[in-house]
CSV table of C-alpha atoms in Angstrom, one decimal:
chain,number,residue,atom,x,y,z
O,2,GLN,CA,8.6,-16.1,13.6
O,3,ARG,CA,9.6,-12.5,13.9
O,4,HIS,CA,13.2,-11.4,13.8
O,5,ASP,CA,13.8,-7.6,14.9
O,6,LYS,CA,16.8,-5.7,14.7
O,7,GLY,CA,19.6,-7.0,16.9
O,8,ALA,CA,18.0,-11.2,16.6
O,9,ASP,CA,20.8,-13.9,17.3
O,10,TRP,CA,21.0,-15.2,13.6
O,11,ARG,CA,22.4,-18.3,15.2
O,12,GLY,CA,26.1,-17.5,14.1
O,13,LEU,CA,25.6,-16.4,10.7
O,14,GLU,CA,28.3,-14.3,10.8
O,15,GLU,CA,30.2,-17.0,11.0
O,16,CYS,CA,29.3,-18.6,7.7
O,17,THR,CA,30.8,-18.2,4.4
O,18,MET,CA,28.1,-17.3,1.9
O,19,ARG,CA,28.6,-16.4,-2.1
O,20,ASP,CA,28.1,-12.6,-3.7
O,21,VAL,CA,25.5,-12.9,-5.7
O,22,ARG,CA,25.8,-10.2,-9.1
O,23,LEU,CA,22.5,-8.1,-9.3
O,24,GLU,CA,22.2,-8.3,-12.5
O,25,ASP,CA,20.7,-11.6,-11.9
O,26,LEU,CA,18.3,-10.6,-9.4
O,27,HIS,CA,14.7,-10.8,-10.9
O,28,PHE,CA,12.1,-8.5,-8.9
O,29,ASP,CA,8.4,-9.1,-9.1
O,30,GLY,CA,6.2,-6.7,-8.5
O,31,CYS,CA,7.5,-3.3,-10.2
O,32,VAL,CA,7.5,-1.7,-13.0
O,33,SER,CA,10.7,-0.9,-13.5
O,34,THR,CA,13.9,-1.0,-12.2
O,35,GLN,CA,16.8,1.8,-12.1
O,36,GLN,CA,20.2,1.1,-12.0
O,37,HIS,CA,22.4,3.0,-9.3
O,38,PRO,CA,26.4,3.4,-9.0
O,39,ASP,CA,25.7,1.2,-6.2
O,40,GLY,CA,23.0,-1.4,-6.7
O,41,VAL,CA,19.3,-1.7,-8.3
O,42,GLN,CA,16.3,0.5,-7.1
O,43,PRO,CA,12.7,-1.0,-7.9
O,44,TRP,CA,9.7,1.7,-8.7
O,45,ARG,CA,6.2,1.1,-9.8
O,46,LEU,CA,5.8,3.4,-12.2
O,47,PRO,CA,8.1,3.7,-15.7
O,48,VAL,CA,11.3,5.3,-14.7
O,49,LYS,CA,11.3,6.7,-17.6
O,50,ASP,CA,8.9,8.9,-17.6
O,51,VAL,CA,9.2,9.8,-14.2
O,52,GLU,CA,9.0,13.3,-15.2
O,53,LEU,CA,5.5,12.9,-16.5
O,54,PHE,CA,4.1,12.2,-12.8
O,55,HIS,CA,3.2,14.4,-10.1
O,56,PRO,CA,6.2,14.9,-7.6
O,57,ASP,CA,4.7,13.4,-4.9
O,58,LEU,CA,3.4,10.5,-6.8
O,59,VAL,CA,6.7,9.6,-7.6
O,60,ARG,CA,7.9,10.0,-3.7
O,61,SER,CA,4.8,7.0,-3.3
O,62,ALA,CA,5.8,4.8,-6.0
O,63,GLY,CA,9.4,4.6,-4.3
O,64,GLY,CA,7.6,2.6,-2.0
O,65,ALA,CA,8.3,-1.0,-2.9
O,66,SER,CA,4.8,-2.1,-2.0
O,67,GLY,CA,4.2,-5.6,-3.2
O,68,VAL,CA,7.6,-5.9,-4.6
O,69,ARG,CA,9.8,-9.4,-4.3
O,70,ILE,CA,13.1,-10.8,-5.1
O,71,ARG,CA,11.7,-14.2,-6.6
O,72,PHE,CA,14.2,-17.0,-7.1
O,73,ARG,CA,14.8,-20.4,-6.8
O,74,SER,CA,17.9,-22.4,-4.9
O,75,ASP,CA,19.0,-25.1,-2.1
O,76,THR,CA,20.9,-22.2,-0.3
O,77,GLY,CA,19.8,-22.8,3.6
O,78,SER,CA,20.1,-19.1,4.2
O,79,VAL,CA,19.6,-15.2,2.5
O,80,ARG,CA,21.6,-12.1,3.5
O,81,LEU,CA,20.3,-8.4,1.9
O,82,ARG,CA,22.2,-5.3,1.7
O,83,VAL,CA,20.0,-2.5,0.9
O,84,ARG,CA,20.6,1.6,1.1
O,85,ARG,CA,17.9,3.4,2.9
O,86,LEU,CA,16.0,6.1,1.3
O,87,ARG,CA,14.1,8.0,3.7
O,88,THR,CA,15.5,8.3,7.2
O,89,TYR,CA,12.0,8.9,9.4
O,90,CYS,CA,10.2,5.3,7.8
O,91,ARG,CA,10.3,1.8,9.3
O,92,TYR,CA,11.7,-0.7,7.0
O,93,ASP,CA,10.7,-4.1,7.3
O,94,TYR,CA,11.0,-7.5,5.2
O,95,ASP,CA,9.2,-11.0,4.6
O,96,LEU,CA,10.8,-13.8,3.8
O,97,PHE,CA,8.6,-16.8,2.1
O,98,VAL,CA,9.9,-20.3,0.8
O,99,ASP,CA,8.0,-22.2,-1.3
O,100,GLY,CA,4.9,-20.2,0.0
O,101,ALA,CA,4.9,-20.2,3.4
O,102,PHE,CA,5.9,-17.6,5.5
O,103,VAL,CA,9.4,-18.1,7.1
O,104,ALA,CA,10.4,-14.6,9.1
O,105,SER,CA,10.0,-11.2,9.4
O,106,HIS,CA,13.1,-8.5,9.6
O,107,VAL,CA,12.1,-5.3,11.4
O,108,GLU,CA,14.5,-2.1,11.2
O,109,ASP,CA,13.2,1.0,13.0
O,110,PRO,CA,12.9,4.7,11.6
O,111,GLU,CA,16.9,6.4,11.9
O,112,HIS,CA,15.6,9.6,12.4
O,113,PRO,CA,12.0,9.4,13.4
O,114,ILE,CA,9.5,12.5,13.6
O,115,ALA,CA,7.3,12.1,16.2
O,116,LEU,CA,4.0,12.7,16.9
O,117,ALA,CA,2.3,14.1,19.9
O,118,GLY,CA,-1.1,13.0,18.5
O,119,LEU,CA,-3.6,13.0,15.2
O,120,SER,CA,-3.7,16.5,15.6
O,121,GLU,CA,0.0,17.3,14.8
O,122,VAL,CA,-0.7,15.5,11.8
O,123,PRO,CA,-1.4,18.4,9.2
O,124,LEU,CA,1.1,20.1,10.6
O,125,ARG,CA,4.0,17.9,10.6
O,126,PHE,CA,3.8,17.3,7.2
O,127,PRO,CA,6.0,20.1,5.6
O,128,GLU,CA,8.5,18.1,7.6
O,129,ALA,CA,8.1,15.1,6.3
O,130,MET,CA,8.1,16.2,2.9
O,131,ALA,CA,11.1,18.2,3.4
O,132,ARG,CA,12.9,15.5,4.7
O,133,ALA,CA,11.5,12.5,2.3
O,134,GLY,CA,15.0,12.5,0.0
O,135,ASP,CA,17.1,12.4,3.2
O,136,GLU,CA,19.2,9.0,2.6
O,137,GLY,CA,20.1,6.7,5.4
O,138,SER,CA,22.4,4.8,6.1
O,139,GLU,CA,22.8,0.3,4.8
O,140,LEU,CA,20.9,-1.8,6.8
O,141,MET,CA,21.9,-5.6,6.4
O,142,ILE,CA,18.8,-8.3,6.0
O,143,THR,CA,19.5,-11.5,7.5
O,144,PHE,CA,17.2,-14.5,7.1
O,145,GLY,CA,19.5,-17.4,8.6
O,146,ASP,CA,16.7,-20.2,8.8
O,147,ALA,CA,15.1,-20.2,5.4
O,148,ALA,CA,15.2,-23.8,4.8
O,149,PRO,CA,16.2,-26.8,7.3
O,150,ALA,CA,19.8,-28.0,7.2
O,151,ALA,CA,18.7,-31.5,7.0
O,152,SER,CA,17.0,-30.9,3.2
O,153,ARG,CA,18.8,-28.2,0.7
O,154,GLU,CA,16.3,-29.1,-2.0
O,155,GLU,CA,15.6,-26.4,-4.6
O,156,ARG,CA,12.9,-24.2,-3.5
O,157,VAL,CA,11.4,-20.9,-4.9
O,158,PHE,CA,12.2,-17.7,-2.4
O,159,GLU,CA,10.4,-14.6,-2.1
O,160,LEU,CA,11.8,-11.8,-0.1
O,161,TRP,CA,9.4,-9.1,0.1
O,162,LEU,CA,11.1,-5.7,0.4
O,163,SER,CA,9.5,-2.6,2.6
O,164,THR,CA,7.0,-1.4,1.8
O,165,ALA,CA,7.2,2.3,3.1
O,166,GLY,CA,10.3,3.8,2.4
O,167,PRO,CA,12.3,3.3,-1.3
O,168,GLN,CA,15.7,1.4,-1.0
O,169,VAL,CA,18.2,0.9,-3.4
O,170,VAL,CA,19.3,-2.8,-3.6
O,171,THR,CA,23.3,-3.2,-2.6
O,172,GLY,CA,24.2,-6.3,-2.4
O,173,PHE,CA,23.0,-10.1,-2.1
O,174,TRP,CA,24.3,-13.3,-0.9
O,175,LEU,CA,23.2,-16.9,-0.3
O,176,ASP,CA,25.4,-19.7,1.1
O,177,GLU,CA,28.4,-20.6,-0.4
O,178,GLY,CA,27.8,-23.2,-3.1
O,179,ALA,CA,24.0,-22.7,-3.2
O,180,SER,CA,22.2,-22.5,-6.8
O,181,LEU,CA,20.6,-19.8,-8.3
O,182,ALA,CA,18.2,-19.9,-11.0
O,183,PRO,CA,15.1,-17.8,-11.8
O,184,ALA,CA,11.7,-18.5,-11.1
O,185,PRO,CA,9.3,-16.8,-13.0
O,186,ASP,CA,5.8,-16.4,-11.7
O,187,PRO,CA,3.0,-18.8,-13.6
O,188,ARG,CA,0.5,-17.2,-11.6
O,189,PRO,CA,-1.8,-14.9,-13.3
O,190,LEU,CA,-1.3,-11.6,-12.6
O,191,TRP,CA,-3.8,-9.3,-10.9
O,192,VAL,CA,-3.6,-5.0,-11.1
O,193,THR,CA,-4.6,-2.9,-8.2
O,194,HIS,CA,-4.4,0.7,-8.3
O,195,GLY,CA,-5.6,2.6,-4.8
O,196,SER,CA,-4.7,4.7,-2.4
O,197,SER,CA,-2.6,4.3,1.1
O,198,ILE,CA,-5.3,1.9,2.2
O,199,SER,CA,-4.0,-0.3,-0.8
O,200,HIS,CA,-0.6,0.8,-0.6
O,201,GLY,CA,-0.3,-0.6,3.0
O,202,THR,CA,0.8,2.5,4.7
O,203,GLY,CA,-1.0,4.8,7.4
O,204,PHE,CA,-0.1,7.8,9.5
O,205,ASP,CA,2.6,5.7,11.4
O,206,ALA,CA,4.2,5.2,8.2
O,207,ILE,CA,6.0,8.6,8.1
O,208,PHE,CA,5.8,9.5,11.8
O,209,SER,CA,6.3,7.5,15.1
O,210,GLY,CA,5.3,7.6,19.2
O,211,PRO,CA,2.6,6.8,21.3
O,212,GLY,CA,0.4,9.4,19.4
O,213,CYS,CA,0.3,8.1,16.0
O,214,PRO,CA,-2.1,5.3,16.1
O,215,ALA,CA,-1.3,2.1,13.9
O,216,GLY,CA,-2.5,2.2,10.1
O,217,SER,CA,0.0,0.3,8.2
O,218,ALA,CA,-0.5,-3.3,7.6
O,219,ARG,CA,1.2,-5.5,9.9
O,220,SER,CA,4.5,-6.2,7.2
O,221,PRO,CA,5.4,-6.0,4.1
O,222,SER,CA,3.2,-9.4,2.5
O,223,ARG,CA,-0.1,-8.6,4.9
O,224,SER,CA,-1.3,-5.6,3.1
O,225,TRP,CA,-5.3,-6.3,1.4
O,226,PRO,CA,-4.2,-6.8,-1.4
O,227,ALA,CA,-0.9,-9.2,-1.0
O,228,VAL,CA,-3.6,-10.9,1.5
O,229,ALA,CA,-5.8,-11.1,-1.3
O,230,ALA,CA,-3.7,-12.4,-4.2
O,231,ARG,CA,-2.0,-14.8,-1.7
O,232,GLU,CA,-5.3,-16.6,-1.0
O,233,ALA,CA,-6.3,-16.5,-4.5
O,234,GLY,CA,-2.8,-17.6,-6.0
O,235,LEU,CA,-2.2,-14.7,-8.2
O,236,ASN,CA,1.0,-12.1,-9.2
O,237,LEU,CA,0.2,-9.4,-7.6
O,238,LEU,CA,1.2,-5.4,-8.9
O,239,ASN,CA,0.5,-3.3,-6.4
O,240,LEU,CA,0.3,0.4,-8.0
O,241,GLY,CA,-1.3,1.5,-4.7
O,242,TYR,CA,0.7,5.1,-4.2
O,243,SER,CA,0.0,6.8,-0.6
O,244,GLY,CA,-2.0,10.0,-0.8
O,245,GLN,CA,-1.9,10.0,-4.4
O,246,CYS,CA,-4.7,8.1,-6.2
O,247,HIS,CA,-6.1,11.3,-8.3
O,248,LEU,CA,-7.5,9.3,-11.7
O,249,ASP,CA,-3.9,10.6,-13.3
O,250,GLN,CA,-3.5,9.9,-17.0
O,251,ALA,CA,0.0,9.2,-16.3
O,252,VAL,CA,-1.2,6.3,-14.0
O,253,ALA,CA,-3.7,5.2,-16.7
O,254,ARG,CA,-1.3,5.0,-19.4
O,255,THR,CA,1.2,2.6,-17.2
O,256,ILE,CA,-1.3,0.3,-16.5
O,257,ARG,CA,-2.7,0.6,-20.2
O,258,ASP,CA,1.2,-0.4,-21.3
O,259,LEU,CA,1.6,-3.3,-19.1
O,260,ASP,CA,1.7,-6.9,-20.7
O,261,GLY,CA,0.0,-10.3,-19.6
O,262,VAL,CA,-2.5,-8.5,-17.6
O,263,ALA,CA,-5.5,-11.0,-15.9
O,264,ALA,CA,-7.2,-8.6,-13.9
O,265,ILE,CA,-7.6,-5.3,-12.8
O,266,SER,CA,-9.2,-3.9,-10.4
O,267,LEU,CA,-9.2,-0.2,-9.0
O,268,LYS,CA,-10.4,1.3,-5.7
O,269,LEU,CA,-11.1,4.7,-6.4
O,270,GLY,CA,-11.9,8.2,-4.2
O,271,ILE,CA,-10.8,8.6,-0.8
O,272,ASN,CA,-7.4,10.9,-2.2
O,273,VAL,CA,-9.2,13.0,-4.5
O,274,HIS,CA,-12.1,13.5,-1.1
O,275,ASN,CA,-8.9,14.6,1.0
O,276,TYR,CA,-6.9,16.5,-1.3
O,277,GLY,CA,-10.0,18.1,-3.2
O,278,SER,CA,-8.2,17.3,-6.5
O,279,LEU,CA,-11.5,16.9,-8.5
O,280,SER,CA,-14.4,18.5,-7.8
O,281,LEU,CA,-17.8,17.0,-8.2
O,282,ARG,CA,-18.6,18.1,-11.7
O,283,SER,CA,-15.1,16.3,-13.3
O,284,PHE,CA,-15.0,13.5,-10.7
O,285,ALA,CA,-17.0,11.4,-13.3
O,286,GLN,CA,-15.8,12.3,-15.7
O,287,ALA,CA,-12.1,11.8,-15.0
O,288,ALA,CA,-13.4,8.0,-14.5
O,289,LEU,CA,-14.8,7.8,-17.5
O,290,GLY,CA,-11.3,9.3,-18.7
O,291,PHE,CA,-8.6,7.2,-16.8
O,292,LEU,CA,-11.2,3.4,-17.4
O,293,ALA,CA,-11.0,4.6,-21.4
O,294,THR,CA,-7.6,4.6,-21.0
O,295,VAL,CA,-7.0,1.5,-19.4
O,296,ARG,CA,-9.5,-0.2,-21.9
O,297,ASP,CA,-7.2,1.2,-24.6
O,298,GLY,CA,-4.6,-1.7,-23.5
O,299,HIS,CA,-7.1,-4.2,-21.9
O,300,PRO,CA,-10.1,-4.8,-23.9
O,301,THR,CA,-11.0,-7.2,-22.4
O,302,VAL,CA,-9.7,-8.3,-19.5
O,303,PRO,CA,-12.0,-8.3,-16.1
O,304,LEU,CA,-12.1,-5.0,-14.5
O,305,LEU,CA,-13.3,-4.6,-10.9
O,306,VAL,CA,-14.2,-0.7,-9.9
O,307,LEU,CA,-14.2,0.0,-6.5
O,308,SER,CA,-15.7,2.8,-4.4
O,309,PRO,CA,-14.2,4.4,-1.2
O,310,VAL,CA,-14.0,2.1,1.6
O,311,HIS,CA,-16.3,3.9,4.5
O,312,GLY,CA,-14.8,7.1,6.7
O,313,SER,CA,-15.8,8.6,9.6
O,314,GLY,CA,-18.9,10.3,10.3
O,315,TRP,CA,-17.6,13.9,8.9
O,316,ARG,CA,-16.1,12.1,5.9
O,317,GLU,CA,-19.0,10.2,4.3
O,318,ASP,CA,-21.8,13.8,3.7
O,319,GLY,CA,-18.7,16.3,3.9
O,320,SER,CA,-16.5,17.5,1.6
O,321,CYS,CA,-12.8,17.3,1.6
O,322,SER,CA,-10.6,19.5,4.3
O,323,ALA,CA,-7.0,20.9,4.5
O,324,LEU,CA,-6.9,19.4,7.8
O,325,ILE,CA,-7.0,15.7,7.1
O,326,VAL,CA,-8.1,14.5,10.1
O,327,ALA,CA,-10.8,16.4,10.7
O,328,PRO,CA,-13.2,18.7,9.1
O,329,ASP,CA,-12.4,22.1,9.0
O,330,ARG,CA,-16.1,24.0,8.1
O,331,GLU,CA,-18.9,23.0,9.4
O,332,ALA,CA,-21.6,23.4,6.3
O,333,VAL,CA,-20.3,20.8,3.1
O,334,ASP,CA,-18.9,22.8,0.1
O,335,PRO,CA,-20.9,21.5,-3.0
O,336,ARG,CA,-18.6,21.9,-5.6
O,337,TYR,CA,-16.6,18.6,-3.7
O,338,PRO,CA,-17.9,15.3,-3.8
O,339,THR,CA,-18.8,13.1,-0.5
O,340,LEU,CA,-17.3,9.7,-0.3
O,341,SER,CA,-21.7,8.8,-0.2
O,342,GLN,CA,-22.0,11.1,-3.9
O,343,MET,CA,-18.2,9.3,-5.3
O,344,ARG,CA,-19.6,6.0,-4.2
O,345,THR,CA,-23.2,7.0,-6.3
O,346,GLU,CA,-21.0,8.5,-9.3
O,347,LEU,CA,-18.6,5.3,-9.9
O,348,GLU,CA,-21.9,2.9,-9.5
O,349,ARG,CA,-23.2,4.9,-12.2
O,350,VAL,CA,-20.4,4.9,-14.7
O,351,VAL,CA,-19.9,1.2,-14.4
O,352,GLY,CA,-23.3,1.2,-15.5
O,353,LEU,CA,-23.1,3.8,-17.7
O,354,LEU,CA,-20.0,1.5,-19.6
O,355,GLN,CA,-22.2,-1.7,-19.0
O,356,ARG,CA,-24.8,-0.9,-21.0
O,357,ARG,CA,-22.8,1.0,-23.8
O,358,GLY,CA,-21.5,-2.8,-24.2
O,359,ASP,CA,-18.4,-3.6,-21.8
O,360,ASP,CA,-19.8,-6.7,-20.2
O,361,ARG,CA,-16.4,-7.4,-18.7
O,362,ILE,CA,-16.8,-4.4,-15.7
O,363,ALA,CA,-17.9,-4.5,-12.5
O,364,TYR,CA,-18.6,-2.3,-9.5
O,365,ALA,CA,-18.1,-3.4,-5.8
O,366,SER,CA,-19.0,-0.8,-2.7
O,367,GLY,CA,-15.9,0.4,-1.0
O,368,LEU,CA,-18.5,-0.7,1.9
O,369,ASP,CA,-18.1,-4.3,1.2
O,370,LEU,CA,-14.7,-4.3,2.3
O,371,PHE,CA,-14.3,-2.2,5.1
O,372,GLY,CA,-18.0,-0.3,6.9
O,373,PRO,CA,-19.4,1.4,9.6
O,374,ASP,CA,-19.1,-1.7,11.3
O,375,ASP,CA,-15.3,-2.2,11.3
O,376,PHE,CA,-15.0,1.4,12.7
O,377,ALA,CA,-17.0,0.4,15.8
O,378,ALA,CA,-15.0,-2.4,16.4
O,379,GLY,CA,-11.8,-0.1,16.7
O,380,LEU,CA,-10.4,-1.5,13.6
O,381,ALA,CA,-9.4,2.1,12.2
O,382,PRO,CA,-7.7,3.8,15.0
O,383,ASP,CA,-6.6,6.3,13.0
O,384,GLN,CA,-9.9,7.3,11.4
O,385,LEU,CA,-9.0,6.6,7.9
O,386,HIS,CA,-6.9,3.7,7.4
O,387,PRO,CA,-7.8,0.0,8.8
O,388,SER,CA,-5.9,-1.1,11.8
O,389,PRO,CA,-3.5,-4.5,11.0
O,390,ASP,CA,-6.4,-6.5,11.4
O,391,GLY,CA,-8.1,-4.6,9.3
O,392,TYR,CA,-6.4,-4.8,6.4
O,393,GLU,CA,-6.2,-8.1,6.6
O,394,LEU,CA,-9.9,-8.7,7.0
O,395,MET,CA,-10.5,-6.5,3.8
O,396,GLY,CA,-8.2,-8.8,2.0
O,397,GLN,CA,-10.1,-11.8,2.7
O,398,ARG,CA,-13.5,-10.0,1.8
O,399,PHE,CA,-11.9,-8.5,-1.0
O,400,ALA,CA,-10.6,-12.2,-1.9
O,401,GLN,CA,-14.2,-13.7,-1.8
O,402,LEU,CA,-15.6,-10.7,-3.4
O,403,ALA,CA,-13.2,-11.2,-6.7
O,404,PHE,CA,-11.9,-14.8,-7.0
O,405,GLY,CA,-14.5,-16.3,-5.5
O,406,PRO,CA,-17.1,-19.0,-6.1
O,407,ARG,CA,-19.1,-15.6,-7.8
O,408,GLY,CA,-16.2,-13.1,-8.4
O,409,ARG,CA,-16.7,-10.2,-10.0
O,410,LEU,CA,-12.8,-10.6,-11.2
O,411,LEU,CA,-11.4,-14.5,-12.0
O,412,PRO,CA,-14.4,-16.1,-10.3
O,413,GLY,CA,-13.9,-19.7,-8.8
O,414,ARG,CA,-10.5,-19.5,-7.8
O,415,LEU,CA,-11.5,-19.5,-4.1
O,416,PRO,CA,-14.3,-22.3,-2.7
O,417,PRO,CA,-17.1,-20.2,-0.6
O,418,ALA,CA,-16.1,-18.3,2.4
O,419,PRO,CA,-16.5,-20.1,6.1
O,420,THR,CA,-18.7,-18.1,8.5
O,421,ALA,CA,-17.6,-14.5,8.1
O,422,VAL,CA,-15.9,-13.3,11.6
O,423,PRO,CA,-17.7,-10.3,13.3
O,424,ALA,CA,-15.7,-6.6,12.9
O,425,LYS,CA,-15.8,-6.9,16.4
O,426,ALA,CA,-14.2,-10.6,17.0
O,427,ALA,CA,-11.6,-9.7,14.5
O,428,ALA,CA,-10.5,-6.2,16.2
O,429,GLY,CA,-10.0,-8.5,19.4
O,430,ALA,CA,-6.0,-9.1,18.9
O,431,TRP,CA,-5.8,-5.3,17.8
O,432,ARG,CA,-7.2,-4.3,21.3
O,433,THR,CA,-5.1,-6.3,23.3
O,434,SER,CA,-1.7,-4.4,22.2
O,435,SER,CA,-3.3,-1.6,21.2
O,436,SER,CA,-2.4,1.7,23.7
O,437,GLY,CA,-4.7,3.7,25.3
O,438,ALA,CA,-4.4,6.5,22.9
O,439,ALA,CA,-4.7,4.8,19.8
O,440,VAL,CA,-8.2,3.2,21.8
O,441,ALA,CA,-9.3,6.7,23.0
O,442,THR,CA,-8.7,8.1,19.5
O,443,ALA,CA,-11.0,5.0,17.6
O,444,ALA,CA,-13.2,6.6,19.6
O,445,LEU,CA,-13.7,10.0,18.7
O,446,GLY,CA,-16.7,11.2,17.9
O,447,ARG,CA,-18.4,13.8,15.5
O,448,ARG,CA,-18.7,15.9,18.5
O,449,GLY,CA,-15.0,15.0,19.2
O,450,PHE,CA,-13.2,16.0,15.9
O,451,ARG,CA,-15.4,19.2,16.0
O,452,CYS,CA,-13.9,20.1,18.8
O,453,LEU,CA,-10.0,18.7,17.0
O,454,ALA,CA,-11.0,20.5,14.3
O,455,GLU,CA,-11.5,24.1,16.1
O,456,ALA,CA,-8.5,23.9,17.7
O,457,LEU,CA,-6.6,22.8,14.1
O,458,SER,CA,-8.4,25.6,12.5
O,459,LEU,CA,-6.6,28.0,15.1
O,460,ALA,CA,-3.1,26.4,14.4
O,461,SER,CA,-4.1,26.3,10.6
O,462,ARG,CA,-4.2,29.9,10.6
O,463,ARG,CA,-0.3,30.4,12.3
O,464,SER,CA,1.0,27.8,9.2
O,465,ARG,CA,-0.6,27.3,6.6
O,466,VAL,CA,2.0,25.5,5.0
O,467,HIS,CA,0.9,22.3,4.8
O,468,ARG,CA,-2.7,23.3,2.4
O,469,ALA,CA,0.5,23.7,-0.7
O,470,GLY,CA,2.5,20.5,0.4
O,471,GLY,CA,1.5,17.1,-0.9
O,472,GLY,CA,1.9,14.0,0.6
O,473,PRO,CA,0.7,11.1,1.9
O,474,ARG,CA,-2.9,11.3,3.0
O,475,ALA,CA,-5.0,7.9,2.6
């Protein structure tokens, strides 16, 4: 069931609720928390070292992808108050009880940035980045049917926080007289790092309107890492940073210093391609350095390196583009790697480390998670990010690839997969609910993007501020 803004909470406002001290809350899925005068903010980086990270990554790490408030209680209702720290983002929340989904709560953006079409993306990024620090109003999120009234047994609650926008938790309530106890997660800890596709956010996490196709997971608990972790019974730490997977050593050190890690996956490449942040000369060497740093802290932990998923035609065999959504040149710039070259280089790096004695490292092509057939089926409506259905399909595929009978990370946590669902069948639900504009965007071929590039090229000559600005690109 889904509870949207304005839903009927069955008279819960008249109920007496117990105020829970915020210091008694436990946050799973984050690296650190920051104390504010009015509450607690979870971070997916060590906040004590925040100045060592690129400012764009800091903005992305505030989004609580995979972060949950986890506790044991016999309450029948849960209420959360948050102060949103980004006004153009949608804020949504999921509640699970004893591992079963209960409900979602959705709040629309307070001050949305309307997008008429994908061609506006590079020109509107500066506005979004300028507004990234705007604080919004407080939200009250209430789940009034967390457990049947007839059975008030103690259960394990997991409240998934909103993925795109950062937030400060300023209040938390349970039923009057309800119990509250810690609920340590006994499941093996899986750490994954990647781009916005791992974060679970697309352009629609920033922009709104019919001109912005779906490119984000359906809700916080339905990113591909969240789906895979749930299927395999794992405790997830999602270090997917929208637009910010650039093989930064600060991120490698963060992973190195984590305790109790059972498995690590690194999905690398697409942000490097979008930004042109590493050349063909430096890409593989940066990957080697990143892996060496991670191995300093986890020398024997199973580690899976994933290359980029399929990109629209020009991304596969073209180099970086300042236009983000289309190529900005006809000829390939040989200094920068294409997606195809990135896959070759990452496979070579992993093979090199295996020959040097690392028998706990493995490689998988991103095409095994999301390939050209998925694009053809309409599962990438913005030609970069999966659709909501696409994220779930990726999660199911990764669960089998990494945790199935022959899994490359923790084999045997899942039984053999049933017959695979063709991408076109999986796209059916999306096609039923998509706008005509989104379907038309998904159908754009290389010729269409070349025409779009020509129009954007003219616009970029008039306003080049986006070339220097940062922001989520994949």
